[in-house]
Coordinates of C-alpha atoms in Angstrom, one line a residue:
M1151 CA 33.3 -58.4 9.8
T1152 CA 32.7 -56.3 6.6
A1153 CA 32.7 -59.4 4.4
A1154 CA 30.2 -61.1 6.7
A1155 CA 27.9 -58.1 6.7
L1156 CA 28.1 -58.0 2.9
L1157 CA 27.2 -61.7 2.7
L1158 CA 24.4 -61.7 5.1
A1159 CA 22.5 -58.5 4.1
P1160 CA 21.5 -59.5 0.5
I1161 CA 20.8 -63.1 1.6
S1162 CA 18.4 -62.0 4.3
A1163 CA 16.7 -59.6 2.0
L1164 CA 16.1 -62.2 -0.6
A1165 CA 15.0 -64.8 1.9
G1166 CA 11.9 -62.8 2.6
D1167 CA 10.9 -63.1 -1.0
G1168 CA 11.0 -66.9 -0.9
E1169 CA 13.9 -67.1 -3.3
H1170 CA 17.4 -68.3 -3.1
F1171 CA 20.0 -65.5 -2.9
W1172 CA 21.5 -66.9 -6.1
S1173 CA 18.3 -66.8 -8.1
G1174 CA 18.2 -64.6 -11.2
D1175 CA 20.3 -63.4 -14.1
W1176 CA 24.0 -63.2 -13.7
Y1177 CA 27.1 -62.2 -15.7
L1178 CA 30.6 -63.6 -15.6
K1179 CA 33.5 -61.7 -17.2
V1180 CA 36.7 -63.6 -17.7
G1181 CA 39.9 -62.7 -19.5
A1182 CA 43.5 -61.8 -19.0
A1183 CA 46.0 -58.9 -19.0
G1184 CA 49.5 -59.0 -20.3
F1185 CA 51.9 -56.3 -19.2
A1186 CA 55.4 -55.2 -18.6
A1187 CA 55.9 -54.3 -14.9
P1188 CA 58.8 -54.1 -12.4
R1189 CA 60.3 -57.5 -11.5
Y1190 CA 59.3 -56.8 -7.9
E1191 CA 57.9 -53.8 -5.9
G1192 CA 60.5 -51.1 -6.1
A1193 CA 62.7 -52.7 -8.8
K1194 CA 64.4 -51.0 -11.7
G1195 CA 64.2 -53.9 -14.1
H1196 CA 60.9 -55.0 -15.8
L1197 CA 59.4 -58.3 -16.6
F1198 CA 56.4 -59.4 -18.9
Q1199 CA 53.6 -60.8 -16.7
V1200 CA 50.1 -62.2 -17.3
T1201 CA 47.2 -62.0 -14.7
P1202 CA 43.6 -63.2 -14.9
L1203 CA 40.6 -60.8 -15.0
I1204 CA 37.4 -62.1 -13.4
S1205 CA 34.2 -60.4 -12.3
L1206 CA 31.0 -62.0 -11.2
G1207 CA 27.7 -60.4 -10.3
K1208 CA 23.9 -60.0 -10.7
A1209 CA 23.0 -58.8 -14.2
G1210 CA 20.1 -56.6 -13.0
S1211 CA 22.0 -53.5 -14.0
T1212 CA 24.8 -53.0 -16.5
V1213 CA 28.3 -52.4 -15.1
R1214 CA 29.1 -48.9 -16.1
F1215 CA 32.9 -49.1 -15.8
S1216 CA 35.6 -51.7 -15.1
S1217 CA 39.3 -51.5 -14.8
R1218 CA 42.3 -53.7 -15.1
N1219 CA 43.1 -52.8 -11.5
D1220 CA 39.9 -54.4 -10.3
N1221 CA 40.7 -57.7 -8.7
P1222 CA 38.4 -60.7 -9.2
S1223 CA 35.2 -59.8 -7.4
F1224 CA 31.8 -61.1 -6.5
A1225 CA 29.1 -58.4 -6.3
L1226 CA 26.6 -59.1 -3.6
I1227 CA 25.0 -55.7 -3.7
D1228 CA 24.4 -54.0 -7.1
N1229 CA 21.9 -51.2 -7.7
G1230 CA 23.7 -49.5 -10.5
A1231 CA 25.1 -46.5 -8.6
F1232 CA 26.6 -48.7 -5.9
R1233 CA 28.2 -52.1 -5.9
A1234 CA 29.8 -54.1 -3.1
G1235 CA 30.9 -57.6 -2.3
A1236 CA 33.8 -59.9 -1.9
T1237 CA 37.1 -59.7 -3.7
G1238 CA 40.3 -61.6 -3.9
K1239 CA 43.8 -61.5 -5.4
L1240 CA 46.3 -64.1 -6.4
V1241 CA 49.8 -63.2 -5.0
M1242 CA 52.7 -64.6 -6.9
P1243 CA 55.9 -65.8 -5.2
R1244 CA 58.9 -63.6 -5.0
D1245 CA 62.5 -64.8 -4.4
E1246 CA 66.0 -64.4 -5.7
G1247 CA 65.1 -66.4 -8.8
D1248 CA 63.1 -63.3 -9.9
S1249 CA 66.0 -60.9 -9.4
A1250 CA 69.5 -61.1 -8.0
D1251 CA 68.6 -58.0 -6.0
L1252 CA 66.5 -60.3 -3.7
K1253 CA 69.4 -62.6 -2.7
G1254 CA 69.5 -63.3 1.0
L1255 CA 66.0 -61.9 1.7
T1256 CA 63.0 -63.8 3.0
P1257 CA 61.0 -65.2 0.0
V1258 CA 57.4 -64.3 -0.5
K1259 CA 55.3 -67.5 -0.9
L1260 CA 52.6 -68.2 -3.4
G1261 CA 49.3 -67.2 -1.8
G1262 CA 46.5 -64.7 -2.0
E1263 CA 44.5 -61.9 -0.5
L1264 CA 40.8 -62.0 0.4
G1265 CA 38.6 -59.1 1.4
A1266 CA 35.8 -56.8 0.3
F1267 CA 35.3 -54.1 -2.3
A1268 CA 32.9 -51.2 -2.7
E1269 CA 32.4 -48.8 -5.6
V1270 CA 30.2 -45.8 -6.1
Y1271 CA 29.4 -43.5 -9.0
P1272 CA 29.2 -39.9 -7.7
T1273 CA 28.4 -38.8 -11.3
D1274 CA 27.7 -40.5 -14.7
W1275 CA 31.4 -40.2 -15.7
L1276 CA 33.2 -41.0 -12.4
R1277 CA 33.7 -44.2 -10.5
V1278 CA 35.4 -44.5 -7.1
R1279 CA 36.4 -48.0 -5.9
G1280 CA 38.1 -49.3 -2.8
E1281 CA 39.3 -52.7 -1.8
V1282 CA 40.5 -54.0 1.6
R1283 CA 42.2 -57.4 1.6
H1284 CA 44.0 -59.6 4.1
G1285 CA 46.9 -61.7 3.1
I1286 CA 46.9 -65.5 3.1
R1287 CA 50.2 -67.4 3.2
S1288 CA 52.2 -64.8 1.2
H1289 CA 51.9 -62.3 4.0
H1290 CA 49.7 -61.7 7.0
G1291 CA 49.1 -58.0 6.6
V1292 CA 46.2 -55.9 5.4
V1293 CA 46.4 -53.8 2.2
A1294 CA 43.9 -51.3 0.9
D1295 CA 43.6 -49.9 -2.7
V1296 CA 41.6 -46.8 -3.6
A1297 CA 41.1 -45.6 -7.2
A1298 CA 39.1 -42.9 -8.9
D1299 CA 38.5 -43.1 -12.6
A1300 CA 36.9 -40.5 -14.8
F1301 CA 35.7 -41.9 -18.1
V1302 CA 34.3 -40.6 -21.4
D1303 CA 33.1 -42.3 -24.6
I1304 CA 34.7 -40.8 -27.6
T1305 CA 32.7 -43.1 -29.8
P1306 CA 29.9 -45.6 -28.9
D1307 CA 32.5 -48.4 -28.8
V1308 CA 35.7 -46.6 -27.5
R1309 CA 36.2 -45.2 -24.1
L1310 CA 39.0 -43.2 -22.5
S1311 CA 39.6 -43.3 -18.7
A1312 CA 42.1 -42.0 -16.2
G1313 CA 42.5 -41.2 -12.5
P1314 CA 44.5 -41.3 -9.3
R1315 CA 45.6 -44.4 -7.3
L1316 CA 46.4 -44.9 -3.6
T1317 CA 47.7 -48.0 -1.7
V1318 CA 47.9 -48.2 2.1
A1319 CA 49.4 -51.3 3.8
S1320 CA 49.9 -52.6 7.3
N1321 CA 53.2 -53.4 9.1
D1322 CA 53.0 -57.1 8.2
Y1323 CA 52.6 -56.4 4.5
M1324 CA 55.5 -54.0 4.5
D1325 CA 57.7 -56.5 6.4
A1326 CA 57.0 -59.1 3.7
Y1327 CA 58.2 -56.9 0.8
Y1328 CA 60.5 -54.2 2.3
R1329 CA 62.1 -55.6 5.5
V1330 CA 65.8 -56.5 5.7
K1331 CA 66.5 -58.4 8.9
P1332 CA 69.8 -57.8 10.7
G1333 CA 70.7 -61.5 10.1
Q1334 CA 70.2 -60.9 6.3
V1335 CA 72.7 -58.0 6.0
A1336 CA 75.7 -60.1 5.1
A1337 CA 74.0 -62.4 2.6
S1338 CA 72.0 -59.6 0.9
G1339 CA 74.5 -56.7 1.1
L1340 CA 71.7 -54.4 2.1
A1341 CA 71.4 -52.3 5.2
A1342 CA 69.0 -53.6 7.9
Y1343 CA 65.6 -52.1 7.7
D1344 CA 62.3 -52.6 9.7
P1345 CA 59.4 -50.7 8.2
G1346 CA 56.0 -49.9 9.8
G1347 CA 52.6 -49.5 8.1
G1348 CA 51.3 -46.5 6.2
I1349 CA 51.0 -45.2 2.7
Q1350 CA 52.8 -47.6 0.3
S1351 CA 52.3 -45.7 -3.0
V1352 CA 50.4 -43.0 -4.9
G1353 CA 50.0 -42.7 -8.6
A1354 CA 47.8 -42.5 -11.6
G1355 CA 46.5 -44.7 -14.4
A1356 CA 45.0 -44.3 -17.9
A1357 CA 43.3 -46.7 -20.4
I1358 CA 41.6 -46.8 -23.7
T1359 CA 38.9 -49.5 -24.1
W1360 CA 37.3 -50.9 -27.2
Q1361 CA 34.0 -52.7 -26.9
V1362 CA 34.4 -55.1 -29.9
N1363 CA 30.9 -56.5 -29.5
E1364 CA 28.3 -57.2 -26.8
K1365 CA 30.6 -59.9 -25.3
I1366 CA 34.2 -59.0 -26.0
E1367 CA 36.1 -56.0 -24.6
T1368 CA 39.8 -55.1 -25.2
S1369 CA 41.9 -52.4 -23.7
A1370 CA 45.4 -50.8 -23.6
F1371 CA 46.6 -49.3 -20.3
A1372 CA 49.5 -47.5 -18.6
E1373 CA 50.1 -47.0 -14.9
Y1374 CA 52.5 -45.0 -12.8
K1375 CA 53.1 -45.1 -9.1
R1376 CA 55.6 -43.6 -6.7
L1377 CA 56.6 -45.5 -3.6
M1378 CA 56.1 -43.4 -0.5
G1379 CA 57.3 -43.1 3.1
L1380 CA 58.4 -46.3 4.7
A1381 CA 58.3 -48.3 1.5
A1382 CA 60.5 -45.8 -0.4
D1383 CA 62.9 -45.7 2.6
S1384 CA 63.7 -49.5 2.4
S1385 CA 67.3 -50.2 1.7
L1386 CA 66.1 -52.6 -1.1
V1387 CA 64.6 -49.7 -2.9
R1388 CA 67.3 -47.1 -2.0
Q1389 CA 70.3 -49.3 -2.8
R1390 CA 69.0 -51.4 -5.7
G1391 CA 65.7 -50.1 -7.0
E1392 CA 63.8 -46.9 -7.5
R1393 CA 60.7 -45.2 -6.2
D1394 CA 59.1 -44.5 -9.6
Q1395 CA 57.3 -47.5 -11.0
F1396 CA 55.9 -47.9 -14.5
L1397 CA 53.6 -50.4 -16.1
I1398 CA 52.1 -50.8 -19.6
G1399 CA 50.0 -53.5 -21.2
V1400 CA 46.9 -54.8 -22.9
A1401 CA 43.9 -56.8 -21.8
A1402 CA 40.8 -58.6 -23.1
T1403 CA 37.7 -60.0 -21.4
Y1404 CA 34.6 -62.1 -22.5
R1405 CA 31.2 -61.8 -20.9
F1406 CA 29.0 -64.8 -20.2
D1407 CA 25.3 -64.3 -19.3
F1408 CA 23.4 -67.0 -17.5
T1409 CA 20.4 -67.6 -15.2
L1410 CA 20.2 -69.5 -11.9
R1411 CA 17.0 -70.8 -10.4

């Protein structure tokens, strides 16, 4: 319902002007992030990974701040102080090939998450962003991420940012990543566990960003999160993993500007 409202509102508004909703100047930012992260949610061991960075929206106002945590998004509403639209995330598969810790557990299939995002700037140096996404194929749950980032430009081209993170997930999401079915006890060696929904993790992140030129942006970042509640209580985490999760990496994006009629 939220995604439908976000889609229809700007289209209706522009229809009254006799223009297509896509008419105007747009920007497309594409790039990638490479980072060392836990092999799976709750793991002790780390693995180097690469993920895409994509952002698309109207170029009427300059995007004040962006983060590696932002999933690929399409801004349907953008007035500078507030942006909202559709977002999505690629979900990679997870099975015992990633770690022997996962032997005997239900694999997570390659899939994705689709939903909506909104972000607001309460001040010139603070952005608050939230995403709500529903799983497709990988899981059938709902997951919500909320992040606040304070940022300051130490030079015209170098920016420091940092802030807290929160992830909340539904029962179906928790089942996909933390459940151990009674029938899997013998094969996995883990105690049976059936979680519910709730807060999955809390944490914080920091980054330093260098605007190389008008088009290219690079950054280095670090993230920490602590699994909470029913996620931390999973036998997979208690017996083989750990609640404290760390991530460190680098990223780069390139901005394309174009006009649609």
